[in-house]
Amino acid sequence: MSFDTAFMLSTLPAFLKAVGVTLQVGLLAIFTSLLVAVANAAILVFRTPYLWRLVKGYVELARNTPLLIQLFFVYFALPSLGVKISGFGAAIITMTFMGGAYLTEVLRAGVEAVPRAQLESGRSIGLSEGQLLRHVILPQASILSLPALFATFVFLLKETTVVSAVAVPEILYTTKNYIALYYKTYEMLAVLTLLCVLIFLPLSLLLRYLERRLQHGQYGV
Amino acid sequence: MSALIEFQGFNKFFGEQQVLEQIDLQVQAGEVVVILGPSGCGKSTLLRCLNGLEQAHSGSLRLDGKELLAPGTDWRQVRQRVGMVFQSYHLFGHMSVLDNLLLGPLKVQKRERGEAQAQAEALLARVGLLDKRDVFPRQLSGGQQQRIAIVRSLCMNPEVMLFDEVTAALDPEMVKEVLQVIQGLAREGMTLLIVTHEMAFARAVADRIVFMEAGRILEQNPPERFFTQPQSARAQQFLEKFSFVESLPKTLHKELS
């Protein structure tokens, strides 16, 4: 088996672009997922009548169906209902659908992890429920949910490879393209693996560092 | 003179289980009442009811003549008048000592920052912790945290303070520094309701001892009388347990050491 390094180098510009697409899909999806999750977690924490059941149902549905099938549903099934969506749009919608559910659970768990005693302590000095949320629960919950939050961010970034199935030109899609065109299977998979390590590993390390700083620094609980 | 705090035929349930039964207790302004009794007898629950942290009760509970069990009671108002200190301090871990102290005065009472901070600092100085103003709770010892927790309640200028086994989680060495603070408040004439297992302290600081068992008040007496001639058999038994160590024969003491 010989490694065609010259060929590998020649694909770099294309892969660089693909990395850009991966990050774009991943970061955008994380952002929109967070928006969805904050709204949902608030509904769950306050037990908003009716709505919280809906949110529970959504979370279970989104977490217990494979991302690929959700993606196919949005990209291939919705058009037959008259909704036409681009590959990129389908990718963001689907990733948000799944990411929002995971992050909802992360935030809810964070709020529930705030010790009951902290709530009583706040009430005993006369804080209203709103003040309690703002000054005690949210600051502590956000610190408590950091590890799970960051783990889910990395998970979502990695899951972006799934959207290659709807022709979003991210890293896996680019890899498959080159394999199909030039049959350089080993080389391209090696580049892909290397890229994954290069993107995700530093990110994981950075998040872990941030987590340590935030949790054990002066803001810890 | 009518009592500042008045429980009358007060009952409290946890689900089906009755944890307080026909409690009749009057506390005058400026009085120091220590509640004693075995674990699970309802002492802490009694204090928590007075602070609105527990519900599901019947009977009557009045503060300054006003019925607290009436539906329209503003517990936020009551809590500003009745401060509570917990066994495990429960300071807000994400805030500096000063922020812990000012949260109530600034957010609940909407007081001026300068004035509230001056009061907080004066109280910190009084408990000997002014130098800890800007540190975070986890950097403090248990005894220090508990003193801060007391100051946090005092910053609200309450009329009554409730102490719920505030030294139970502390090293013996730190118990003293906390008890001294409470004793200081008692001397100043603040109304105190104290749940504790520190018998010597109870005897020294109390105007009256209330002995509870299984959700009922068995006897209420001045401390000297309670400790020397307890009326109920249960109280005698309870006190004997606490004098167990002191009554060990001398030789056994030697063997232990």
Short mmCIF file of C-alpha atoms in Angstrom, two decimals, chain A:
data_model
loop_
_atom_site.label_atom_id
_atom_site.label_comp_id
_atom_site.label_asym_id
_atom_site.label_seq_id
_atom_site.Cartn_x
_atom_site.Cartn_y
_atom_site.Cartn_z
CA MET A 1 0.00 0.00 0.00
CA SER A 2 1.43 3.34 -0.98
CA PHE A 3 0.40 6.71 0.38
CA ASP A 4 -0.02 9.41 -2.25
CA THR A 5 1.04 12.39 -0.14
CA ALA A 6 1.25 14.72 -3.12
CA PHE A 7 -2.40 14.01 -3.84
CA MET A 8 -3.31 14.56 -0.21
CA LEU A 9 -1.65 17.97 -0.25
CA SER A 10 -3.45 18.92 -3.44
CA THR A 11 -6.83 18.40 -1.74
CA LEU A 12 -5.99 20.69 1.16
CA PRO A 13 -7.59 23.89 -0.20
CA ALA A 14 -10.87 22.03 -0.76
CA PHE A 15 -10.70 20.53 2.74
CA LEU A 16 -9.98 23.91 4.24
CA LYS A 17 -13.21 25.15 2.74
CA ALA A 18 -14.97 22.05 4.06
CA VAL A 19 -13.70 22.74 7.57
CA GLY A 20 -15.22 26.19 7.23
CA VAL A 21 -18.57 24.65 6.33
CA THR A 22 -18.36 22.17 9.23
CA LEU A 23 -17.68 24.94 11.71
CA GLN A 24 -20.37 27.13 10.18
CA VAL A 25 -23.02 24.42 10.46
CA GLY A 26 -21.82 23.36 13.90
CA LEU A 27 -21.56 26.77 15.50
CA LEU A 28 -24.77 28.07 13.99
CA ALA A 29 -26.61 24.93 15.13
CA ILE A 30 -25.18 25.26 18.64
CA PHE A 31 -26.36 28.86 18.79
CA THR A 32 -29.90 28.13 17.58
CA SER A 33 -30.07 25.02 19.78
CA LEU A 34 -29.21 27.14 22.79
CA LEU A 35 -32.01 29.58 21.99
CA VAL A 36 -34.49 26.72 21.74
CA ALA A 37 -33.12 25.13 24.92
CA VAL A 38 -33.30 28.26 27.07
CA ALA A 39 -36.96 28.78 26.15
CA ASN A 40 -37.78 25.10 26.70
CA ALA A 41 -35.89 24.83 29.98
CA ALA A 42 -37.76 27.89 31.29
CA ILE A 43 -41.05 26.21 30.38
CA LEU A 44 -39.98 23.01 32.17
CA VAL A 45 -38.64 24.76 35.26
CA PHE A 46 -41.76 26.88 35.69
CA ARG A 47 -44.05 24.03 34.67
CA THR A 48 -45.94 26.30 32.30
CA PRO A 49 -49.34 24.62 31.98
CA TYR A 50 -49.76 22.42 28.86
CA LEU A 51 -46.61 23.77 27.24
CA TRP A 52 -44.32 21.76 29.50
CA ARG A 53 -45.93 18.51 28.34
CA LEU A 54 -45.35 19.57 24.77
CA VAL A 55 -41.70 20.31 25.53
CA LYS A 56 -41.30 16.93 27.29
CA GLY A 57 -42.75 15.21 24.26
CA TYR A 58 -40.46 17.11 21.91
CA VAL A 59 -37.39 16.27 23.99
CA GLU A 60 -38.21 12.56 24.01
CA LEU A 61 -39.00 12.50 20.28
CA ALA A 62 -35.85 14.38 19.31
CA ARG A 63 -33.54 12.38 21.56
CA ASN A 64 -34.91 8.99 20.66
CA THR A 65 -34.85 9.22 16.87
CA PRO A 66 -31.62 9.07 14.87
CA LEU A 67 -30.31 12.36 13.51
CA LEU A 68 -29.98 10.88 10.01
CA ILE A 69 -33.66 9.99 9.92
CA GLN A 70 -34.66 13.41 11.21
CA LEU A 71 -32.51 14.91 8.49
CA PHE A 72 -34.06 12.76 5.74
CA PHE A 73 -37.49 13.68 7.00
CA VAL A 74 -36.77 17.40 6.74
CA TYR A 75 -34.91 17.19 3.45
CA PHE A 76 -36.85 14.53 1.54
CA ALA A 77 -40.27 14.26 3.19
CA LEU A 78 -41.13 17.90 3.81
CA PRO A 79 -40.81 18.89 0.10
CA SER A 80 -43.60 16.46 -0.75
CA LEU A 81 -45.72 18.43 1.73
CA GLY A 82 -44.83 21.57 -0.20
CA VAL A 83 -41.95 22.80 1.97
CA LYS A 84 -38.75 23.01 -0.01
CA ILE A 85 -35.57 23.45 1.95
CA SER A 86 -31.92 23.65 0.87
CA GLY A 87 -29.39 21.15 2.17
CA PHE A 88 -27.84 23.78 4.42
CA GLY A 89 -31.24 24.85 5.73
CA ALA A 90 -32.25 21.25 6.40
CA ALA A 91 -28.95 20.71 8.20
CA ILE A 92 -29.47 23.67 10.53
CA ILE A 93 -33.13 22.85 11.19
CA THR A 94 -32.39 19.23 11.99
CA MET A 95 -29.34 19.90 14.11
CA THR A 96 -31.33 22.51 16.03
CA PHE A 97 -34.19 20.07 16.47
CA MET A 98 -31.88 17.50 18.05
CA GLY A 99 -29.43 19.88 19.76
CA GLY A 100 -32.24 21.91 21.28
CA ALA A 101 -33.60 18.78 22.93
CA TYR A 102 -30.26 17.70 24.38
CA LEU A 103 -29.45 21.18 25.63
CA THR A 104 -32.92 21.55 27.14
CA GLU A 105 -32.18 18.56 29.33
CA VAL A 106 -28.74 19.90 30.20
CA LEU A 107 -30.14 23.25 31.36
CA ARG A 108 -33.06 21.70 33.21
CA ALA A 109 -30.70 19.37 35.05
CA GLY A 110 -28.49 22.33 35.93
CA VAL A 111 -31.40 24.18 37.51
CA GLU A 112 -32.49 21.10 39.40
CA ALA A 113 -28.96 20.56 40.67
CA VAL A 114 -29.04 23.81 42.61
CA PRO A 115 -29.44 22.61 46.21
CA ARG A 116 -32.90 23.15 47.69
CA ALA A 117 -31.21 24.67 50.69
CA GLN A 118 -30.00 27.54 48.52
CA LEU A 119 -33.61 28.28 47.57
CA GLU A 120 -34.74 28.21 51.19
CA SER A 121 -31.85 30.39 52.16
CA GLY A 122 -32.87 32.92 49.51
CA ARG A 123 -36.52 32.81 50.50
CA SER A 124 -35.65 33.23 54.16
CA ILE A 125 -34.19 36.68 53.45
CA GLY A 126 -37.36 37.64 51.62
CA LEU A 127 -36.34 37.25 47.95
CA SER A 128 -39.24 36.96 45.53
CA GLU A 129 -39.31 33.96 43.21
CA GLY A 130 -38.10 36.15 40.34
CA GLN A 131 -35.22 37.53 42.39
CA LEU A 132 -34.38 34.02 43.53
CA LEU A 133 -34.16 32.89 39.91
CA ARG A 134 -32.05 35.80 38.83
CA HIS A 135 -29.65 36.12 41.74
CA VAL A 136 -29.37 32.56 43.02
CA ILE A 137 -30.68 29.86 40.68
CA LEU A 138 -29.43 31.00 37.27
CA PRO A 139 -25.88 31.91 38.31
CA GLN A 140 -25.44 28.61 40.13
CA ALA A 141 -27.24 26.51 37.52
CA SER A 142 -25.12 27.87 34.69
CA ILE A 143 -21.95 26.91 36.52
CA LEU A 144 -23.32 23.49 37.43
CA SER A 145 -24.37 22.72 33.86
CA LEU A 146 -21.09 23.77 32.24
CA PRO A 147 -19.53 20.30 31.91
CA ALA A 148 -22.62 18.79 30.29
CA LEU A 149 -23.15 21.91 28.21
CA PHE A 150 -19.63 21.81 26.77
CA ALA A 151 -19.78 18.06 26.18
CA THR A 152 -22.98 18.57 24.20
CA PHE A 153 -21.37 21.35 22.16
CA VAL A 154 -18.58 19.01 21.10
CA PHE A 155 -21.11 16.25 20.43
CA LEU A 156 -23.13 18.55 18.16
CA LEU A 157 -20.03 19.65 16.27
CA LYS A 158 -19.11 16.05 15.59
CA GLU A 159 -22.65 15.21 14.53
CA THR A 160 -22.33 17.75 11.70
CA THR A 161 -20.77 14.95 9.64
CA VAL A 162 -24.24 13.47 9.34
CA VAL A 163 -25.39 16.36 7.19
CA SER A 164 -23.04 15.18 4.45
CA ALA A 165 -25.98 12.95 3.56
CA VAL A 166 -27.88 15.93 2.16
CA ALA A 167 -24.96 17.28 0.12
CA VAL A 168 -23.75 19.94 2.51
CA PRO A 169 -20.09 20.27 1.47
CA GLU A 170 -18.56 19.72 4.88
CA ILE A 171 -15.56 17.51 5.65
CA LEU A 172 -17.16 14.07 5.30
CA TYR A 173 -18.97 15.05 2.10
CA THR A 174 -15.73 16.37 0.62
CA THR A 175 -13.94 13.17 1.61
CA LYS A 176 -16.56 10.98 -0.02
CA ASN A 177 -16.42 13.09 -3.15
CA TYR A 178 -12.68 12.65 -3.52
CA ILE A 179 -12.94 8.94 -2.88
CA ALA A 180 -15.62 8.59 -5.52
CA LEU A 181 -13.63 10.64 -8.05
CA TYR A 182 -10.09 9.32 -7.52
CA TYR A 183 -10.44 6.09 -5.48
CA LYS A 184 -7.91 7.44 -2.97
CA THR A 185 -9.76 5.85 -0.09
CA TYR A 186 -6.91 5.50 2.43
CA GLU A 187 -5.50 8.92 1.79
CA MET A 188 -8.79 10.73 2.05
CA LEU A 189 -9.89 8.91 5.21
CA ALA A 190 -6.52 9.70 6.73
CA VAL A 191 -6.97 13.38 5.92
CA LEU A 192 -10.48 13.27 7.35
CA THR A 193 -9.36 11.64 10.60
CA LEU A 194 -6.51 14.07 10.95
CA LEU A 195 -8.85 17.00 10.40
CA CYS A 196 -11.29 15.70 12.97
CA VAL A 197 -8.54 15.41 15.55
CA LEU A 198 -7.25 18.84 14.65
CA ILE A 199 -10.66 20.49 14.99
CA PHE A 200 -12.32 18.62 17.82
CA LEU A 201 -9.44 17.85 20.13
CA PRO A 202 -8.23 21.43 20.67
CA LEU A 203 -11.86 22.44 21.07
CA SER A 204 -12.44 19.81 23.74
CA LEU A 205 -9.29 20.87 25.53
CA LEU A 206 -10.24 24.52 25.33
CA LEU A 207 -13.69 23.84 26.74
CA ARG A 208 -12.26 21.69 29.52
CA TYR A 209 -9.85 24.47 30.40
CA LEU A 210 -12.68 27.02 30.45
CA GLU A 211 -14.77 24.71 32.57
CA ARG A 212 -11.99 24.35 35.13
CA ARG A 213 -11.41 28.07 35.22
CA LEU A 214 -15.07 28.85 35.70
CA GLN A 215 -15.86 26.10 38.16
CA HIS A 216 -12.89 26.27 40.42
CA GLY A 217 -12.23 29.95 40.11
CA GLN A 218 -13.92 32.43 42.34
CA TYR A 219 -17.25 31.92 40.59
CA GLY A 220 -17.59 28.29 41.65
CA VAL A 221 -20.43 27.07 43.77
#
